[in-house]
Amino acid sequence: MSDIKKYIEANKDRFINELIELLKIPSVSADPAYTQDVLNTAEVVKDRLEKAGCDLVEICDTPGYPIVYGEKIIDKKLPTILVYGHYDVQPADPLELWDSPAFEPVIKKTELHPEGAIFARGACDDKGQMYMHVKAMEYMTTTGNLPCNVKFMIEGEEEVGSESLGWFVKNHHEKLANDIILISDTGMIANDIPSITTGLRGLSYVEVEVTGPNRDLHSGLYGGAVANPINILTKMIASLHDENNHITVPGFYEKVEELSRAERDEMAKAPFSLENYKEALDISAVYGEEGYTTNERNSIRPTLDINGIWGGYQGKGTKTVLPSEASAKVTCRLVANQKPGKIYTLLKSHI
Ligand SMILES: [Zn+2]
């Protein structure tokens, strides 16, 4: 048995008990009723990082919940890994869907977890993963196996949009300097398939409002003679993709990195069943940009989607109204090198 497996075997019960203690604290960042619990969790994380062998651990104030920072620098010439995680959790609602209380962790065997898994709010997002890194650190410092410098940045606002994180990063450039950022807060292909996420798509958002006549009109009197904002809006939306589902906004693809054939071949090796995908969504066919596979369309390619559309009469039956305005919410998923501000400008000038 490898040394790391021996260490895990010898300390397994303590590891699990410590994680369960962490999971019992309801660190719900979205609800002010849990403010003290969120702050207490930061204290526990600080304590655990110290015990894992960090030389310096601080609870850093931010405009919102604090960020716990820890570090162990063994040699400035060696590379530095920055581990990111978060100690806050989503609210436990809807409570009736829980088999056991969200903050009373239980270990259960299920079909998906035949060897047993911990069920509690935050167990897999992100206290469990964050704790895995803390314990890896403990193993390496205890056994003298640490091969590089390690920094931890554990925040308490991930579930509410990481509002203070940008501020913190801007104000602590030197403290956070690193060669690699390690995050375990993304998805896995399957329980038994370790997966590395190398990037996630960003977002650009616009809301479009089309206004026409100064009031709602009767289509019997004005229809055909005055521009109908809904007709105009839907025409405009339809023109945003061509017949191959490419986005037509000029300059939209300018910065998009085209992956090499070799990289795309590597991607295609990830286990994926198009049949299961369609079945899970109850669709008979997939849809998207010509020339790309489903897994490429939802990862390495940017998108443009309408997420909401409204205007005119929406009650029961008919009302022959020619509305004075119509609106839509449009978002773009962006890939590496595309800047949200730039895309916003391109969209705005095109529309
Ligand atoms: Zn998370």
Tab-separated table of C-alpha atoms and ligand atoms in Angstrom:
chain	number	residue	atom	x	y	z
A	1	MET	CA	0.000	0.000	0.000
A	2	SER	CA	1.319	3.458	-0.857
A	3	ASP	CA	2.307	5.815	1.968
A	4	ILE	CA	-0.581	8.147	1.247
A	5	LYS	CA	-3.103	5.291	1.402
A	6	LYS	CA	-1.593	4.109	4.697
A	7	TYR	CA	-1.868	7.634	6.102
A	8	ILE	CA	-5.507	7.885	5.011
A	9	GLU	CA	-6.321	4.443	6.498
A	10	ALA	CA	-4.661	5.336	9.814
A	11	ASN	CA	-6.456	8.698	10.071
A	12	LYS	CA	-9.733	8.000	8.286
A	13	ASP	CA	-12.036	8.244	11.301
A	14	ARG	CA	-10.511	11.508	12.448
A	15	PHE	CA	-10.748	12.956	8.918
A	16	ILE	CA	-14.422	12.045	8.647
A	17	ASN	CA	-15.272	13.335	12.119
A	18	GLU	CA	-13.524	16.642	11.460
A	19	LEU	CA	-15.366	17.090	8.176
A	20	ILE	CA	-18.676	16.256	9.848
A	21	GLU	CA	-18.012	18.943	12.489
A	22	LEU	CA	-17.438	21.452	9.675
A	23	LEU	CA	-20.609	20.370	7.870
A	24	LYS	CA	-22.706	20.850	11.002
A	25	ILE	CA	-22.166	24.623	10.912
A	26	PRO	CA	-24.905	26.206	8.752
A	27	SER	CA	-22.693	28.696	6.887
A	28	VAL	CA	-25.467	29.969	4.613
A	29	SER	CA	-24.049	33.167	3.130
A	30	ALA	CA	-27.312	34.209	1.438
A	31	ASP	CA	-29.312	34.500	4.687
A	32	PRO	CA	-28.330	37.133	7.296
A	33	ALA	CA	-29.828	34.892	10.016
A	34	TYR	CA	-26.704	32.733	9.657
A	35	THR	CA	-24.116	35.533	9.794
A	36	GLN	CA	-22.519	34.291	13.006
A	37	ASP	CA	-22.361	30.726	11.664
A	38	VAL	CA	-20.584	31.897	8.510
A	39	LEU	CA	-18.056	33.800	10.638
A	40	ASN	CA	-17.594	30.782	12.934
A	41	THR	CA	-16.876	28.588	9.918
A	42	ALA	CA	-14.068	30.930	8.863
A	43	GLU	CA	-12.548	30.459	12.351
A	44	VAL	CA	-12.750	26.667	12.048
A	45	VAL	CA	-11.111	26.763	8.591
A	46	LYS	CA	-8.321	28.939	10.010
A	47	ASP	CA	-7.754	26.463	12.833
A	48	ARG	CA	-7.678	23.500	10.412
A	49	LEU	CA	-5.190	25.204	8.092
A	50	GLU	CA	-2.905	25.874	11.049
A	51	LYS	CA	-3.151	22.257	12.149
A	52	ALA	CA	-2.421	21.112	8.563
A	53	GLY	CA	0.963	22.814	8.719
A	54	CYS	CA	0.473	26.304	7.249
A	55	ASP	CA	3.040	28.737	8.683
A	56	LEU	CA	0.842	31.773	8.297
A	57	VAL	CA	-2.940	31.773	8.481
A	58	GLU	CA	-5.094	34.906	8.514
A	59	ILE	CA	-8.752	35.746	8.481
A	60	CYS	CA	-8.735	38.631	6.006
A	61	ASP	CA	-11.470	41.244	6.193
A	62	THR	CA	-13.313	42.145	3.002
A	63	PRO	CA	-16.375	44.344	2.360
A	64	GLY	CA	-18.386	41.124	2.906
A	65	TYR	CA	-17.547	37.828	4.569
A	66	PRO	CA	-13.861	37.247	5.346
A	67	ILE	CA	-11.468	35.232	3.232
A	68	VAL	CA	-9.275	32.717	5.032
A	69	TYR	CA	-5.717	32.864	3.742
A	70	GLY	CA	-3.027	30.322	4.583
A	71	GLU	CA	0.441	29.637	3.278
A	72	LYS	CA	3.491	27.468	3.590
A	73	ILE	CA	6.489	28.700	1.635
A	74	ILE	CA	9.270	26.121	1.707
A	75	ASP	CA	11.499	27.585	-1.000
A	76	LYS	CA	10.858	30.757	-2.980
A	77	LYS	CA	12.522	29.159	-6.030
A	78	LEU	CA	9.934	26.365	-6.148
A	79	PRO	CA	6.547	26.770	-7.857
A	80	THR	CA	3.575	27.932	-5.782
A	81	ILE	CA	0.125	26.394	-5.903
A	82	LEU	CA	-2.851	28.473	-4.819
A	83	VAL	CA	-5.764	26.351	-3.607
A	84	TYR	CA	-9.144	28.053	-3.937
A	85	GLY	CA	-12.246	26.857	-2.088
A	86	HIS	CA	-15.275	28.224	-0.283
A	87	TYR	CA	-16.637	27.603	3.193
A	88	ASP	CA	-20.137	29.000	2.637
A	89	VAL	CA	-23.069	26.878	1.459
A	90	GLN	CA	-26.391	27.263	-0.352
A	91	PRO	CA	-29.577	27.604	1.711
A	92	ALA	CA	-31.032	24.176	2.564
A	93	ASP	CA	-34.498	24.936	1.109
A	94	PRO	CA	-36.723	23.235	0.105
A	95	LEU	CA	-36.423	21.478	3.477
A	96	GLU	CA	-39.089	18.841	2.731
A	97	LEU	CA	-36.880	17.308	0.024
A	98	TRP	CA	-34.191	16.309	2.530
A	99	ASP	CA	-34.304	12.726	3.891
A	100	SER	CA	-32.351	13.897	6.925
A	101	PRO	CA	-31.710	17.439	8.233
A	102	ALA	CA	-29.262	19.374	6.004
A	103	PHE	CA	-26.925	20.278	8.847
A	104	GLU	CA	-26.982	16.902	10.611
A	105	PRO	CA	-24.604	14.924	8.393
A	106	VAL	CA	-25.270	11.202	7.863
A	107	ILE	CA	-23.234	8.543	6.082
A	108	LYS	CA	-25.408	6.461	3.779
A	109	LYS	CA	-24.939	3.813	1.117
A	110	THR	CA	-26.950	4.446	-2.019
A	111	GLU	CA	-27.051	3.049	-5.538
A	112	LEU	CA	-24.837	5.890	-6.681
A	113	HIS	CA	-22.552	5.568	-3.636
A	114	PRO	CA	-22.300	1.833	-2.853
A	115	GLU	CA	-19.376	2.445	-0.498
A	116	GLY	CA	-21.255	5.136	1.390
A	117	ALA	CA	-21.158	8.934	1.211
A	118	ILE	CA	-21.751	11.841	3.573
A	119	PHE	CA	-25.094	13.563	3.042
A	120	ALA	CA	-25.270	17.151	4.312
A	121	ARG	CA	-25.486	20.644	2.850
A	122	GLY	CA	-22.025	21.569	1.584
A	123	ALA	CA	-20.663	17.993	1.626
A	124	CYS	CA	-19.875	18.157	-2.078
A	125	ASP	CA	-19.997	21.927	-2.573
A	126	ASP	CA	-17.546	22.840	-1.363
A	127	LYS	CA	-16.595	21.872	2.196
A	128	GLY	CA	-15.793	18.279	1.263
A	129	GLN	CA	-13.445	19.170	-1.582
A	130	MET	CA	-11.883	22.073	0.291
A	131	TYR	CA	-11.219	19.756	3.226
A	132	MET	CA	-9.624	17.187	0.925
A	133	HIS	CA	-6.983	19.782	0.024
A	134	VAL	CA	-6.444	20.695	3.686
A	135	LYS	CA	-5.888	17.009	4.515
A	136	ALA	CA	-3.551	16.559	1.531
A	137	MET	CA	-1.554	19.447	2.954
A	138	GLU	CA	-1.558	17.800	6.389
A	139	TYR	CA	-0.271	14.553	4.875
A	140	MET	CA	2.531	16.279	3.000
A	141	THR	CA	3.711	18.461	5.881
A	142	THR	CA	3.490	15.619	8.423
A	143	THR	CA	5.452	13.200	6.270
A	144	GLY	CA	7.878	15.736	4.802
A	145	ASN	CA	6.582	15.209	1.283
A	146	LEU	CA	5.603	18.769	0.363
A	147	PRO	CA	7.182	19.389	-3.062
A	148	CYS	CA	6.205	23.042	-3.586
A	149	ASN	CA	4.902	26.164	-1.902
A	150	VAL	CA	1.204	26.146	-1.080
A	151	LYS	CA	-1.248	28.985	-0.523
A	152	PHE	CA	-4.925	28.695	0.403
A	153	MET	CA	-7.639	31.221	-0.371
A	154	ILE	CA	-10.932	30.029	1.081
A	155	GLU	CA	-13.813	32.471	0.654
A	156	GLY	CA	-17.235	32.757	2.275
A	157	GLU	CA	-19.296	34.347	-0.508
A	158	GLU	CA	-19.120	31.933	-3.437
A	159	GLU	CA	-22.790	31.075	-3.184
A	160	VAL	CA	-23.755	34.757	-3.358
A	161	GLY	CA	-21.659	35.639	-6.396
A	162	SER	CA	-18.180	36.037	-4.812
A	163	GLU	CA	-18.864	39.719	-4.377
A	164	SER	CA	-15.707	40.516	-2.392
A	165	LEU	CA	-13.333	38.178	-4.208
A	166	GLY	CA	-12.463	40.602	-7.029
A	167	TRP	CA	-11.733	43.313	-4.496
A	168	PHE	CA	-9.579	40.941	-2.443
A	169	VAL	CA	-7.566	39.736	-5.443
A	170	LYS	CA	-6.984	43.314	-6.658
A	171	ASN	CA	-5.755	44.370	-3.235
A	172	HIS	CA	-3.507	41.374	-2.513
A	173	HIS	CA	-1.627	40.722	-5.730
A	174	GLU	CA	1.647	39.912	-4.057
A	175	LYS	CA	0.170	37.765	-1.320
A	176	LEU	CA	-1.712	35.666	-3.882
A	177	ALA	CA	1.107	35.398	-6.478
A	178	ASN	CA	1.257	31.818	-7.729
A	179	ASP	CA	2.070	29.532	-10.649
A	180	ILE	CA	-0.991	27.283	-10.630
A	181	ILE	CA	-4.487	27.732	-9.189
A	182	LEU	CA	-6.123	24.534	-7.999
A	183	ILE	CA	-9.906	24.520	-7.640
A	184	SER	CA	-12.129	21.596	-6.701
A	185	ASP	CA	-15.512	23.214	-7.136
A	186	THR	CA	-16.582	21.998	-10.569
A	187	GLY	CA	-18.196	18.871	-12.017
A	188	MET	CA	-17.053	15.335	-12.709
A	189	ILE	CA	-17.985	13.211	-15.713
A	190	ALA	CA	-18.974	10.372	-13.358
A	191	ASN	CA	-18.211	9.216	-9.811
A	192	ASP	CA	-15.548	6.819	-11.012
A	193	ILE	CA	-14.038	9.102	-13.652
A	194	PRO	CA	-11.622	11.672	-12.243
A	195	SER	CA	-12.066	14.828	-14.326
A	196	ILE	CA	-9.964	17.945	-14.763
A	197	THR	CA	-11.740	21.140	-15.790
A	198	THR	CA	-9.318	23.430	-17.577
A	199	GLY	CA	-11.705	26.308	-18.136
A	200	LEU	CA	-15.269	27.516	-17.717
A	201	ARG	CA	-17.220	29.881	-19.925
A	202	GLY	CA	-17.941	33.438	-18.840
A	203	LEU	CA	-21.006	35.590	-19.430
A	204	SER	CA	-22.141	38.793	-21.081
A	205	TYR	CA	-25.687	40.023	-20.547
A	206	VAL	CA	-27.936	42.572	-22.243
A	207	GLU	CA	-31.597	43.456	-22.023
A	208	VAL	CA	-33.201	44.764	-25.196
A	209	GLU	CA	-36.264	46.978	-25.249
A	210	VAL	CA	-37.988	47.847	-28.520
A	211	THR	CA	-40.422	50.726	-28.384
A	212	GLY	CA	-42.924	51.688	-31.083
A	213	PRO	CA	-46.065	53.808	-30.940
A	214	ASN	CA	-46.725	55.903	-27.839
A	215	ARG	CA	-49.516	53.540	-26.684
A	216	ASP	CA	-50.956	50.100	-27.333
A	217	LEU	CA	-52.968	50.161	-30.584
A	218	HIS	CA	-55.792	48.095	-32.060
A	219	SER	CA	-54.512	45.834	-34.823
A	220	GLY	CA	-57.749	46.206	-36.783
A	221	LEU	CA	-57.121	49.928	-37.117
A	222	TYR	CA	-53.327	50.183	-37.168
A	223	GLY	CA	-52.088	46.645	-37.981
A	224	GLY	CA	-49.846	46.598	-41.048
A	225	ALA	CA	-49.325	50.353	-40.991
A	226	VAL	CA	-47.247	50.753	-37.817
A	227	ALA	CA	-44.190	48.713	-36.793
A	228	ASN	CA	-45.114	46.149	-34.143
A	229	PRO	CA	-42.303	46.048	-31.513
A	230	ILE	CA	-42.785	42.274	-31.010
A	231	ASN	CA	-42.467	41.604	-34.746
A	232	ILE	CA	-39.363	43.786	-34.874
A	233	LEU	CA	-37.846	42.185	-31.758
A	234	THR	CA	-38.378	38.618	-32.965
A	235	LYS	CA	-37.008	39.486	-36.419
A	236	MET	CA	-33.964	40.943	-34.746
A	237	ILE	CA	-33.530	37.896	-32.503
A	238	ALA	CA	-33.879	35.517	-35.440
A	239	SER	CA	-31.170	37.406	-37.304
A	240	LEU	CA	-28.622	36.834	-34.536
A	241	HIS	CA	-27.874	33.308	-35.846
A	242	ASP	CA	-27.376	32.209	-39.436
A	243	GLU	CA	-28.632	28.973	-40.997
A	244	ASN	CA	-25.637	27.092	-39.542
A	245	ASN	CA	-26.280	28.481	-36.054
A	246	HIS	CA	-23.229	30.694	-36.162
A	247	ILE	CA	-23.688	33.993	-34.360
A	248	THR	CA	-23.929	36.873	-36.824
A	249	VAL	CA	-22.776	39.740	-34.594
A	250	PRO	CA	-19.752	41.225	-36.455
A	251	GLY	CA	-16.515	40.629	-34.531
A	252	PHE	CA	-18.134	38.160	-32.129
A	253	TYR	CA	-15.703	35.320	-32.927
A	254	GLU	CA	-12.669	37.560	-33.403
A	255	LYS	CA	-10.820	36.523	-30.231
A	256	VAL	CA	-12.177	32.992	-29.978
A	257	GLU	CA	-9.397	30.472	-29.694
A	258	GLU	CA	-9.786	27.634	-32.204
A	259	LEU	CA	-8.662	24.380	-30.647
A	260	SER	CA	-6.317	22.177	-32.638
A	261	ARG	CA	-7.510	18.885	-34.121
A	262	ALA	CA	-5.310	17.085	-31.564
A	263	GLU	CA	-6.951	18.927	-28.656
A	264	ARG	CA	-10.405	18.208	-30.023
A	265	ASP	CA	-9.496	14.542	-30.422
A	266	GLU	CA	-8.409	14.477	-26.770
A	267	MET	CA	-11.741	16.042	-25.746
A	268	ALA	CA	-13.627	13.446	-27.772
A	269	LYS	CA	-12.070	10.670	-25.651
A	270	ALA	CA	-14.088	11.739	-22.580
A	271	PRO	CA	-16.859	9.193	-22.050
A	272	PHE	CA	-20.128	10.581	-23.396
A	273	SER	CA	-23.290	9.020	-24.755
A	274	LEU	CA	-25.339	11.205	-27.078
A	275	GLU	CA	-28.228	8.747	-26.739
A	276	ASN	CA	-28.259	9.056	-22.922
A	277	TYR	CA	-27.942	12.818	-23.224
A	278	LYS	CA	-31.007	13.039	-25.473
A	279	GLU	CA	-32.944	10.591	-23.356
A	280	ALA	CA	-32.232	12.494	-20.143
A	281	LEU	CA	-33.614	15.670	-21.741
A	282	ASP	CA	-36.482	14.032	-23.644
A	283	ILE	CA	-35.327	15.443	-26.953
A	284	SER	CA	-35.151	13.647	-30.271
A	285	ALA	CA	-32.207	15.601	-31.667
A	286	VAL	CA	-29.476	17.902	-30.461
A	287	TYR	CA	-29.012	21.351	-31.928
A	288	GLY	CA	-26.183	23.824	-32.315
A	289	GLU	CA	-23.342	25.315	-34.227
A	290	GLU	CA	-22.481	23.465	-37.430
A	291	GLY	CA	-19.123	21.720	-37.386
A	292	TYR	CA	-18.935	21.039	-33.643
A	293	THR	CA	-19.940	18.149	-31.410
A	294	THR	CA	-22.322	18.507	-28.472
A	295	ASN	CA	-19.462	18.535	-25.961
A	296	GLU	CA	-17.624	21.153	-28.003
A	297	ARG	CA	-20.735	23.294	-28.390
A	298	ASN	CA	-21.214	23.478	-24.630
A	299	SER	CA	-17.594	24.091	-23.687
A	300	ILE	CA	-15.157	25.512	-26.236
A	301	ARG	CA	-17.667	27.519	-28.293
A	302	PRO	CA	-19.341	30.799	-27.346
A	303	THR	CA	-23.122	31.055	-27.473
A	304	LEU	CA	-25.935	33.577	-27.669
A	305	ASP	CA	-29.274	32.756	-26.051
A	306	ILE	CA	-32.529	34.526	-25.382
A	307	ASN	CA	-33.400	33.864	-21.736
A	308	GLY	CA	-36.621	35.832	-21.491
A	309	ILE	CA	-39.023	37.598	-23.818
A	310	TRP	CA	-42.134	39.614	-23.107
A	311	GLY	CA	-44.549	42.124	-24.555
A	312	GLY	CA	-48.167	42.394	-25.676
A	313	TYR	CA	-51.128	40.483	-24.339
A	314	GLN	CA	-50.435	37.310	-22.368
A	315	GLY	CA	-53.760	36.586	-20.739
A	316	LYS	CA	-56.345	33.986	-21.795
A	317	GLY	CA	-57.985	34.159	-25.228
A	318	THR	CA	-57.124	36.790	-27.813
A	319	LYS	CA	-56.678	40.497	-27.649
A	320	THR	CA	-55.880	42.155	-30.959
A	321	VAL	CA	-53.359	44.521	-29.486
A	322	LEU	CA	-50.466	46.082	-31.325
A	323	PRO	CA	-48.193	46.676	-28.314
A	324	SER	CA	-46.148	49.799	-27.795
A	325	GLU	CA	-43.132	47.877	-26.531
A	326	ALA	CA	-41.414	44.473	-26.325
A	327	SER	CA	-38.334	43.250	-24.464
A	328	ALA	CA	-35.908	40.359	-24.306
A	329	LYS	CA	-33.027	39.219	-22.103
A	330	VAL	CA	-29.987	38.056	-24.046
A	331	THR	CA	-26.904	36.343	-22.658
A	332	CYS	CA	-23.732	35.124	-24.299
A	333	ARG	CA	-21.535	32.369	-22.911
A	334	LEU	CA	-17.973	33.418	-23.605
A	335	VAL	CA	-14.774	31.433	-24.048
A	336	ALA	CA	-11.136	32.241	-23.326
A	337	ASN	CA	-9.935	35.628	-24.663
A	338	GLN	CA	-13.455	37.003	-25.228
A	339	LYS	CA	-13.989	39.998	-22.937
A	340	PRO	CA	-17.541	40.580	-21.611
A	341	GLY	CA	-17.252	44.374	-22.004
A	342	LYS	CA	-16.154	44.067	-25.626
A	343	ILE	CA	-18.919	41.579	-26.453
A	344	TYR	CA	-21.460	43.891	-24.830
A	345	THR	CA	-20.284	46.742	-27.066
A	346	LEU	CA	-20.421	44.552	-30.192
A	347	LEU	CA	-23.923	43.354	-29.333
A	348	LYS	CA	-25.129	46.846	-28.592
A	349	SER	CA	-23.871	48.338	-31.830
A	350	HIS	CA	-25.193	45.403	-33.872
A	351	ILE	CA	-28.645	45.454	-32.332
B	1	ZN	ZN	-19.086	25.647	-4.965
